[in-house]
Each structure stands twice: as structure tokens, then as C-alpha cells.
Tab-separated table of C-alpha atoms and ligand atoms in Angstrom:
chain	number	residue	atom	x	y	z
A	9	UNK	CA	-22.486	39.068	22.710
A	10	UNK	CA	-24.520	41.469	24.786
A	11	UNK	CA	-26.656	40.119	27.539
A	12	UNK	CA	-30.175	39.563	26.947
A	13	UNK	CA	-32.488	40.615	29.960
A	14	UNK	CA	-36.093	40.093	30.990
A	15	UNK	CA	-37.779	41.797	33.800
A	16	UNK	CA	-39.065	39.081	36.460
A	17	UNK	CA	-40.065	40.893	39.591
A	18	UNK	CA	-39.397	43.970	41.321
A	19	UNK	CA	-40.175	45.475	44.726
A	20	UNK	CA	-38.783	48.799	46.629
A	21	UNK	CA	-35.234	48.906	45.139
A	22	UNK	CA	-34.798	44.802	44.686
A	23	UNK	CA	-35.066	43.910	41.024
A	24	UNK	CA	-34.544	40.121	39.761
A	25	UNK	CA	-33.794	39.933	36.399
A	26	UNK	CA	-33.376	36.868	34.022
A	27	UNK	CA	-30.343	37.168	32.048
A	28	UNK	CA	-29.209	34.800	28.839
A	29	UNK	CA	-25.548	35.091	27.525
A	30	UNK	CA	-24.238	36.694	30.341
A	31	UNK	CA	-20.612	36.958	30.219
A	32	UNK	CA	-18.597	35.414	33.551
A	33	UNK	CA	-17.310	38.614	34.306
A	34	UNK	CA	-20.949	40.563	34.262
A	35	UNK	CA	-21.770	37.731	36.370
A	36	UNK	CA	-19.065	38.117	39.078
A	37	UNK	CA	-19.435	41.638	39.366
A	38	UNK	CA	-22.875	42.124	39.315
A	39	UNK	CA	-24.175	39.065	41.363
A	40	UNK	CA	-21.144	37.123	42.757
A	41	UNK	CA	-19.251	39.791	44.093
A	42	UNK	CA	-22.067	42.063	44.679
A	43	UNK	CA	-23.959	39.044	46.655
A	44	UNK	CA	-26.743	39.558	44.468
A	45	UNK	CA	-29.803	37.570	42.943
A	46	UNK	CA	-30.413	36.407	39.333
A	47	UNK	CA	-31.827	33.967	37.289
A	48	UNK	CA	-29.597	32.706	34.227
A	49	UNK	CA	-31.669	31.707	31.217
A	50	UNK	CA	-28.790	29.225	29.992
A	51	UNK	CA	-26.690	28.135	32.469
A	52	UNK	CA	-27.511	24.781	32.219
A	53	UNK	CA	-28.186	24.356	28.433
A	54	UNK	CA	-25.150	21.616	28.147
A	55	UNK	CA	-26.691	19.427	30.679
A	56	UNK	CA	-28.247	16.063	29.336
A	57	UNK	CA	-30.455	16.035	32.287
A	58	UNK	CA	-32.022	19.062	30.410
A	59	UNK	CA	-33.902	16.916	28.386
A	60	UNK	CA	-33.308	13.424	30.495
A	61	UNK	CA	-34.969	14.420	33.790
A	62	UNK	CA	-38.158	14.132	33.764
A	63	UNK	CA	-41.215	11.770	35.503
A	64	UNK	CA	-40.979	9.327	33.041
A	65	UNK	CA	-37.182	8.903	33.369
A	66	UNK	CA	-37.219	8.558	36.761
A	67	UNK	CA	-40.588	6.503	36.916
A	68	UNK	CA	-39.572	3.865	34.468
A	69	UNK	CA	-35.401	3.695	36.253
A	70	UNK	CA	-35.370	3.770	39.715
A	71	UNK	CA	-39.779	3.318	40.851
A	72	UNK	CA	-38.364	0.614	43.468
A	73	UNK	CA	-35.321	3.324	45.509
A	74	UNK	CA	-36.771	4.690	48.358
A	75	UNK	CA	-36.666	8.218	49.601
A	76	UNK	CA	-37.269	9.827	52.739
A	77	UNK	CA	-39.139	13.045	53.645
A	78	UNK	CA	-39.838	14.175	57.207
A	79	UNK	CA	-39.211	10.686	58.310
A	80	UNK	CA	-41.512	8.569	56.199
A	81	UNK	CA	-40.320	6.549	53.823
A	82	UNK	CA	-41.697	6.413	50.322
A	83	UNK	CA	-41.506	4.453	47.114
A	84	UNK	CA	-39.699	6.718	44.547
A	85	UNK	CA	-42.242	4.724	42.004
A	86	UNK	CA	-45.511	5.915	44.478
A	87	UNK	CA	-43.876	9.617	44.847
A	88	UNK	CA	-43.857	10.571	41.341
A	89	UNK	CA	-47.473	9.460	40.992
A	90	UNK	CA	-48.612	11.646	43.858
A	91	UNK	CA	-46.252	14.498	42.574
A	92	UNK	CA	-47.940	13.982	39.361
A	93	UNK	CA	-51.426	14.039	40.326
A	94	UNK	CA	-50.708	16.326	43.497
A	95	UNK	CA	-53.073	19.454	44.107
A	96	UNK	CA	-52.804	22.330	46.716
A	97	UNK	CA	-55.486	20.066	48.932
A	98	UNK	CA	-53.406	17.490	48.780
A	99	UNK	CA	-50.250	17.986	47.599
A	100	UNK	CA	-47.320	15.714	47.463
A	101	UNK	CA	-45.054	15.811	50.624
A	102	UNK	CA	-41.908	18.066	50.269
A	103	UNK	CA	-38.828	18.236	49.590
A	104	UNK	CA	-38.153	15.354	47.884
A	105	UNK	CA	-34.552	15.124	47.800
A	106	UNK	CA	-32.179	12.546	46.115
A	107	UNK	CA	-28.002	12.977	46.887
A	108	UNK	CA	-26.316	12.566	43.731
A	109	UNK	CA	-22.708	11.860	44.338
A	110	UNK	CA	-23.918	9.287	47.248
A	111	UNK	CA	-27.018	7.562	46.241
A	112	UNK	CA	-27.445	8.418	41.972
A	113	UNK	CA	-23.469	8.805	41.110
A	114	UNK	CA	-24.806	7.248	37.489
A	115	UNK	CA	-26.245	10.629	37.001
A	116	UNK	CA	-23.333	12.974	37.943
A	117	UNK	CA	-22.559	12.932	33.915
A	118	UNK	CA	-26.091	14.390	33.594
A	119	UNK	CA	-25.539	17.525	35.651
A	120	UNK	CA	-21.819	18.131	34.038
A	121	UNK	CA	-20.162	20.346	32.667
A	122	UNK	CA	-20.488	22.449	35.991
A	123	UNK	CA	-21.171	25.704	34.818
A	124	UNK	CA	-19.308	28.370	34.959
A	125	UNK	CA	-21.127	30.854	36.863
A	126	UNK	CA	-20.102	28.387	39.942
A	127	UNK	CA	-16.746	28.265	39.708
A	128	UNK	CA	-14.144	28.408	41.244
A	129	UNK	CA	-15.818	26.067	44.244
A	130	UNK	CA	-13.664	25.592	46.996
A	131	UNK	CA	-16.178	22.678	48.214
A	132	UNK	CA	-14.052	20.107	47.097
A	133	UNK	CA	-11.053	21.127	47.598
A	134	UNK	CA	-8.313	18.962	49.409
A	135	UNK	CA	-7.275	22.004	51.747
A	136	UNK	CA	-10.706	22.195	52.800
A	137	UNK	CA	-12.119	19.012	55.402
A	138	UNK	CA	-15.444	18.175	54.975
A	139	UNK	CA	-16.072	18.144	58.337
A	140	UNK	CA	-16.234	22.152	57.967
A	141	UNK	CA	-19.564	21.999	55.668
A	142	UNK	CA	-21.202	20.230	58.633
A	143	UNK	CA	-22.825	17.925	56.328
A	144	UNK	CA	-24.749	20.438	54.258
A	145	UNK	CA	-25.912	18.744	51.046
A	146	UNK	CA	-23.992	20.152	48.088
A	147	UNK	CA	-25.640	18.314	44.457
A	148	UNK	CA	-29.905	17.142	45.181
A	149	UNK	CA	-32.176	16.587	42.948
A	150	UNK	CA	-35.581	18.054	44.165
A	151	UNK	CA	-39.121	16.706	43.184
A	152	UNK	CA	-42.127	18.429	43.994
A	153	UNK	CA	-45.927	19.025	43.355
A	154	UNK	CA	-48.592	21.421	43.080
A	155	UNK	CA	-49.020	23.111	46.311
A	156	UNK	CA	-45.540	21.711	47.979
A	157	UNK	CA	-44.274	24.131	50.049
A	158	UNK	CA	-40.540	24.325	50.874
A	159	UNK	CA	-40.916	23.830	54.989
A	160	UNK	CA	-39.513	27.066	56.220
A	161	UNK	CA	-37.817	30.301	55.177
A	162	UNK	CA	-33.963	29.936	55.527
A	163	UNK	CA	-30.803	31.002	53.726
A	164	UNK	CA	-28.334	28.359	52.758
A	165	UNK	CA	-26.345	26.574	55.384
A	166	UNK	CA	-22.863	27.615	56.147
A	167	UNK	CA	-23.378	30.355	53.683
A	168	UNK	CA	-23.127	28.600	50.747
A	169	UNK	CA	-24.469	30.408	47.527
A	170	UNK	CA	-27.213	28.194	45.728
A	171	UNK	CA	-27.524	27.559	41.716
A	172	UNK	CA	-31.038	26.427	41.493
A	173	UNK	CA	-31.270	24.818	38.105
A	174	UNK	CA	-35.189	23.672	36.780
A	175	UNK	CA	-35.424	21.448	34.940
A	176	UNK	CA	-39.026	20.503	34.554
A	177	UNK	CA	-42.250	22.313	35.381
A	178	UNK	CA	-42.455	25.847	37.147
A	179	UNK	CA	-41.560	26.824	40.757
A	180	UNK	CA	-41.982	30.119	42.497
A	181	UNK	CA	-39.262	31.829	44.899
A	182	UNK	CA	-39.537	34.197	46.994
A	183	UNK	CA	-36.664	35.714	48.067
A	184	UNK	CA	-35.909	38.480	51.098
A	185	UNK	CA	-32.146	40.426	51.220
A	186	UNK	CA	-29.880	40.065	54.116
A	187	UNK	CA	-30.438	43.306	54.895
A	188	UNK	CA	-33.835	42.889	56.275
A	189	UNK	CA	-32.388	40.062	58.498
A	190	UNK	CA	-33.414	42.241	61.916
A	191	UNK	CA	-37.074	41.487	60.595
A	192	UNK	CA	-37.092	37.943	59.904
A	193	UNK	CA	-36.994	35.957	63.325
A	194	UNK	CA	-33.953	34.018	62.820
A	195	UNK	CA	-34.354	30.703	64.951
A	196	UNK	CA	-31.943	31.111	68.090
A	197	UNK	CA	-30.778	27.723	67.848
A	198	UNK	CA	-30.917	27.476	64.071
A	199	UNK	CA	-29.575	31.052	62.784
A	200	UNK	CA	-30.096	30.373	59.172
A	201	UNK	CA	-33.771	29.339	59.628
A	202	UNK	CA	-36.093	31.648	60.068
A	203	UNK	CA	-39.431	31.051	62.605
A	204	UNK	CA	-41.974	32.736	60.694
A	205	UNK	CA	-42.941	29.933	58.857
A	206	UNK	CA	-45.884	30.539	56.704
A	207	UNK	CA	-44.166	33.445	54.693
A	208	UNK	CA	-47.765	33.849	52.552
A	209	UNK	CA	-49.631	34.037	55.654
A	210	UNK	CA	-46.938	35.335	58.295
A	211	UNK	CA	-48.213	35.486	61.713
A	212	UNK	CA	-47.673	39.208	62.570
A	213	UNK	CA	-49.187	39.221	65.814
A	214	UNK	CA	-46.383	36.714	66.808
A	215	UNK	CA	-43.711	37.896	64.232
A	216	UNK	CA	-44.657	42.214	64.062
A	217	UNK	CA	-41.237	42.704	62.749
A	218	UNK	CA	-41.639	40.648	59.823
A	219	UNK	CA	-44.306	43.395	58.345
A	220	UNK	CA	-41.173	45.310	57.328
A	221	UNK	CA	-40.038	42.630	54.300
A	222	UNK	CA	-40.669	42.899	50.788
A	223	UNK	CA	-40.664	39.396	50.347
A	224	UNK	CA	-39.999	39.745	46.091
A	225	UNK	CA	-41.744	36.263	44.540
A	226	UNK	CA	-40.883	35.277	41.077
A	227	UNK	CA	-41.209	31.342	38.813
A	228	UNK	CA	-38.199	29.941	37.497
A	229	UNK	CA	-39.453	27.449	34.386
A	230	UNK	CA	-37.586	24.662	32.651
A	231	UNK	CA	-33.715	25.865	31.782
A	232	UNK	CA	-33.826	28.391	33.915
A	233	UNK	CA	-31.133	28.568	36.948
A	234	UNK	CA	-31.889	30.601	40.302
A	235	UNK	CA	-28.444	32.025	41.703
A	236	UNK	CA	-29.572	32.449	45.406
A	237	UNK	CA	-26.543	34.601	46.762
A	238	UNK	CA	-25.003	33.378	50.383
A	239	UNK	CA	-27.485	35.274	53.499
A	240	UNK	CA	-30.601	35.635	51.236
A	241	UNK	CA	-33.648	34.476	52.839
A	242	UNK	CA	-35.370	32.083	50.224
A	243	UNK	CA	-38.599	29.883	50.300
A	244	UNK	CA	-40.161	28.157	47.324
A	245	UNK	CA	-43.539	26.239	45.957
A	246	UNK	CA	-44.073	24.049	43.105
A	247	UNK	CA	-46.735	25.363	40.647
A	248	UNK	CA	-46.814	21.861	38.527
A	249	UNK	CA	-44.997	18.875	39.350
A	250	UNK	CA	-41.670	19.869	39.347
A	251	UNK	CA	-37.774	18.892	38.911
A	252	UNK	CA	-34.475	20.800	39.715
A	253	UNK	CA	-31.133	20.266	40.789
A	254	UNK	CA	-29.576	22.450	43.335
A	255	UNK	CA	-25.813	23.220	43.938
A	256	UNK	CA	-23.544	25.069	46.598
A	257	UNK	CA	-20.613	26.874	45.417
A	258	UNK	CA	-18.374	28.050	48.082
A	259	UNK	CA	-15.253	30.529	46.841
A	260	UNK	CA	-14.141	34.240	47.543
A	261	UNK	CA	-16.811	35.730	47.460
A	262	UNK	CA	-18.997	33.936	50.689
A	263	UNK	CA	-15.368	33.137	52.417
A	264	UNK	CA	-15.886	35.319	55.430
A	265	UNK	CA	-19.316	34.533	55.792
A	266	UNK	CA	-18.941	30.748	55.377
A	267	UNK	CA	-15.704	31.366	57.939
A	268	UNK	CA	-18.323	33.389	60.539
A	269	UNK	CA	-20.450	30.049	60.330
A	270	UNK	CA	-17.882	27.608	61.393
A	271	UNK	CA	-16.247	30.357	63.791
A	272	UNK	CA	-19.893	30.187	65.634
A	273	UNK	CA	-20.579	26.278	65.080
A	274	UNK	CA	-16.807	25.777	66.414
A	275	UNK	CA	-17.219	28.002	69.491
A	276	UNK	CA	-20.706	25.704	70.428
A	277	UNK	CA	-19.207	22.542	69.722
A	278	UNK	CA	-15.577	23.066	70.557
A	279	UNK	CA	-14.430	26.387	71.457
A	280	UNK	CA	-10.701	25.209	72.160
A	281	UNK	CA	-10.116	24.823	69.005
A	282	UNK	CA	-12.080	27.462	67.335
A	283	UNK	CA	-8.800	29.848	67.207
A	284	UNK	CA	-6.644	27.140	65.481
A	285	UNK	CA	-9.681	26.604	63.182
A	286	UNK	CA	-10.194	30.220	62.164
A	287	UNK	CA	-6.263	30.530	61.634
A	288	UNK	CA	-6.486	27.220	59.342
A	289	UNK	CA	-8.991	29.048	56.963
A	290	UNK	CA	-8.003	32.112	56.971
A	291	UNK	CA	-4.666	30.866	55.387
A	292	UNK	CA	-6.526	28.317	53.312
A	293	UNK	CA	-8.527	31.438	52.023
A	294	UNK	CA	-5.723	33.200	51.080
A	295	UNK	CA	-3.750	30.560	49.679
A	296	UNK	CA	-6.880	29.191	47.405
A	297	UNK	CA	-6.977	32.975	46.670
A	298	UNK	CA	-3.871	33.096	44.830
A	299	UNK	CA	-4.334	29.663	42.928
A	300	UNK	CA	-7.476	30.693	41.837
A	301	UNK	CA	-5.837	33.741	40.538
A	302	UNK	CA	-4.133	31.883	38.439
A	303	UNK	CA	-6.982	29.560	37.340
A	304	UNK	CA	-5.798	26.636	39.426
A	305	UNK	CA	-7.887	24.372	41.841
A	306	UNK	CA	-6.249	22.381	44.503
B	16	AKG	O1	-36.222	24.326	45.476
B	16	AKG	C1	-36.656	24.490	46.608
B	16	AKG	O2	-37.724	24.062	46.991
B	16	AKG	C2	-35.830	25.273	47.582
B	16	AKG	C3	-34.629	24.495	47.952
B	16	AKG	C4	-33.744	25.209	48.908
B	16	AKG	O3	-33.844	26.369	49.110
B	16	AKG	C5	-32.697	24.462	49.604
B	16	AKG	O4	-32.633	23.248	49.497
B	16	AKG	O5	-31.900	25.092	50.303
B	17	FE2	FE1	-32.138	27.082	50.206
């Protein structure tokens, strides 16, 4: 089946396309390997949370868990009334995030099969201690309202690619290539965020550098899954009240950058053992390698 695509933004020579029936192979070369972009129309059509996840479901199960956001507790019950009735003046506090595998493990069902387009995912794997991720969150739920602004511009800790999958309402992205890194500020103690904040209003007087992006903004809609390739600056706001699920996939293709992340976290935190370390992955990269070749996860 040939792939069906629809133009959704495009500025200078970056061009984000949505693409349905896209073949594993398209996918790898053009985005995977070529760290690139896209949205996938289908990529989560086997999901039950397709259809499951919405207010209601959430309202009506689980009004009395508790989540966090920037230190404040909140009644999950009292968020999804303010998401619902949210407005740019007063929009609901975000992100509202909920851990799957540790807090909603009930739902893990919902978000399987794990598509395709993020496999193979060496996140899991046994050769690979946990410790390394430095406790990035790999499988949230996000909730959001009108006007809720994702607090800063960033790409995805330890290099980890994203799968942004929405499943209810619309949400804009705006996205900025690696390549335009020199222009973006990164925070000195916090590479992957960056400090011009307010990416609709940058502060150019502080930030003059940051004049030379071409931030490219584009709305992902119910179905729809954002692949947000590893080193991509990425921010995002909710249009309407809003529900996705986000994943990390972690293989080949962002190896050496995931491998420069722990390299620089391991020469901070313990630089003795930041040779060993390297040495461990780069054999663990290899070795996955071949397995992988073969269409075997370990
Ligand atoms: O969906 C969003 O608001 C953006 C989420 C995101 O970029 C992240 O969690 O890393
Ligand atoms: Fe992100």
C-alpha cells in the first residue's frame, strides 16, 4: 500500500508531513535513521485507549488519585473539571502527568500493542541498568487545557526519541532542528532545556541569537502520533482540553547520542567510572546491534 501524505507545516527547508500506512521501512529511513520529524496518522489505531481515554473515563475511575504539578497537589476528579472548563486566562496548570507502569499499570493493556514505528527499544532491556536513563519518564499520560503551555522548550532527556500519541482534543507543537542548537540558549546546567522560555514571545533582547530559528508549529488531533526525533527542540499547547500518551524509544539510531548524555552526566557525577561506563555501552550497543539484526530483544 502506498503511503498516504498530508502537508502540515513547512518553513525554510523543514517540512512535517502526516503520513497514514507508512511502511516500517519508509519509516526508518526517512525519519528514524534520518533523525527526522513526522506525524503518523495510524500508529495507534489498535489501542483501546483510542476510544477509552477520555474525561469521562478518567472522571468517573480514578476522580479521588491525586496528581502533582509544580508541587501542588491536585484532585485528579478537580483537574479534569478545570481542564475541561480551562481558558487561555485561566487555564488549567500543566503538564499533567500520570506514570503508567508505576501508578495506572491497569491501563498498560490500553496503550498495547506497542507500535511498530518504536521498535526495537532498548529501554527495557536487561543489558541496559536503569540507572543509565537517570529516571527519565518513559510511558505518561498527559492532560491539558486550553491555553496550557508546556513549561519550557527542551528536547527529550538522554536523547530519547518521543512518540507523541493524541488521543483526545488538539495540541499544537512547535518544533526547532538540532541544527539550530547554537541559537537556542541551552541551559548550562540543564543542556537539554533551553532558557528562552516564552518561545511565542522570545525575549530577543536577552536571547538575540534565538531570532535565527524557524520555530515550524503544527496540531496533532485525535489518532494522530508526533514522532519527535532525539535533539529536536519541541514545546507544545493544548488548543481544547486535551489527552495523549507519550513514549521514549531508545535503539540504534539515538545510541551515540543517548551514550554522549551519560558520558557527560557520568563525568559530573562520577568521572572514575565514566571510562568503564562508556566501554559497557559501547559493547552493549553492538551486541543489541546484532540481536536486533536478527529480530531478537534481550
Ligand atoms: O505534550 C506535551 O505537552 C509535550 C510533552 C513533552 O515534550 C515531554 O514530555 O517531553
Ligand atoms: Fe519532550
Amino acid at each position: 500500500m502506498a503511503t498516504r501524505v498530508v502537508e502540515l507545516a513547512c518553513r525554510n527547508d523543514i517540512l512535517v508531513e502526516k503520513k497514514y500506512g507508512m511502511s516500517y521501512d519508509e519509516f526508518a529511513e526517512k525519519h528514524l535513521f534520518a533523525n527526522y520529524p513526522v506525524v503518523i496518522g495510524d500508529a495507534g489505531d489498535a489501542w483501546t485507549a483510542k476510544s477509552k481515554f477520555t474525561p469521562e473515563f478518567f472522571r468517573k475511575n480514578y476522580s479521588d488519585r491525586t496528581v502533582e504539578i509544580a508541587r501542588k497537589t491536585y484532585n485528579l476528579g478537580e483537574y479534569i473539571d478545570w481542564m475541561l472548563t480551562g481558558t487561555e486566562e485561566n487555564p488549567a496548570p500543566y503538564p499533567c502527568t500520570l506514570q503508567i507502569e508505576q501508578e495506572y499499570p491497569e491501563l498498560l493493556p490500553d496503550v498495547l500493542p506497542r507500535f511498530n514505528y518504536a521498535l526495537p527499544d532498548r529501554i527495557n532491556s536487561k543489558l541496559l541498568p536503569r540507572r543509565f536513563l537517570s529516571g527519565a519518564n518513559t510511558l505518561e499520560i498527559f492532560f491539558g487545557g486550553p491555553g496550557a503551555l508546556f513549561p519550557y522548550v527542551h528536547y527529550d532527556y538522554m536523547s530519547l526519541h518521543a512518540y507523541i500519541t493524541q488521543l483526545y482534543g488538539q495540541k499544537e507543537f512547535t518544533v526547532i532542528p538540532p541544527t539550530q542548537t547554537p541559537y537556542v540558549y541551552p541551559n548550562p546546567d540543564d543542556l537539554w532545556v533551553s532558557q528562552v522560555n516564552d518561545i511565542y514571545k522570545p525575549d530577543l533582547e536577552k536571547y538575540p541569537l534565538f531570532a535565527k530559528t524557524t520555530p515550524v508549529s503544527f496540531v496533532v488531533g485525535p489518532g494522530e502520533t508526533l514522532f519527535i526525533p532525539c535533539g529536536w527542540w519541541h514545546t507544545a499547547r493544548s488548543l481544547t482540553p486535551t489527552i495523549s500518551v507519550a513514549l521514549d524509544c531508545l535503539n540504534a539510531s539515538n545510541w551515540k547520542n543517548f551514550m554522549q548524555e551519560v558520558d557527560r552526566n557520568m563525568l559530573q557525577r562520577r568521572p572514575k567510572l565514566a571510562g568503564a561506563v562508556h566501554t559497557y555501552l559501547s559493547v552493549v550497543g553492538s551486541v543489541l546491534g546484532m540481536f536486533e539484526k536478527v529480530g531478537v530483544s534481550i
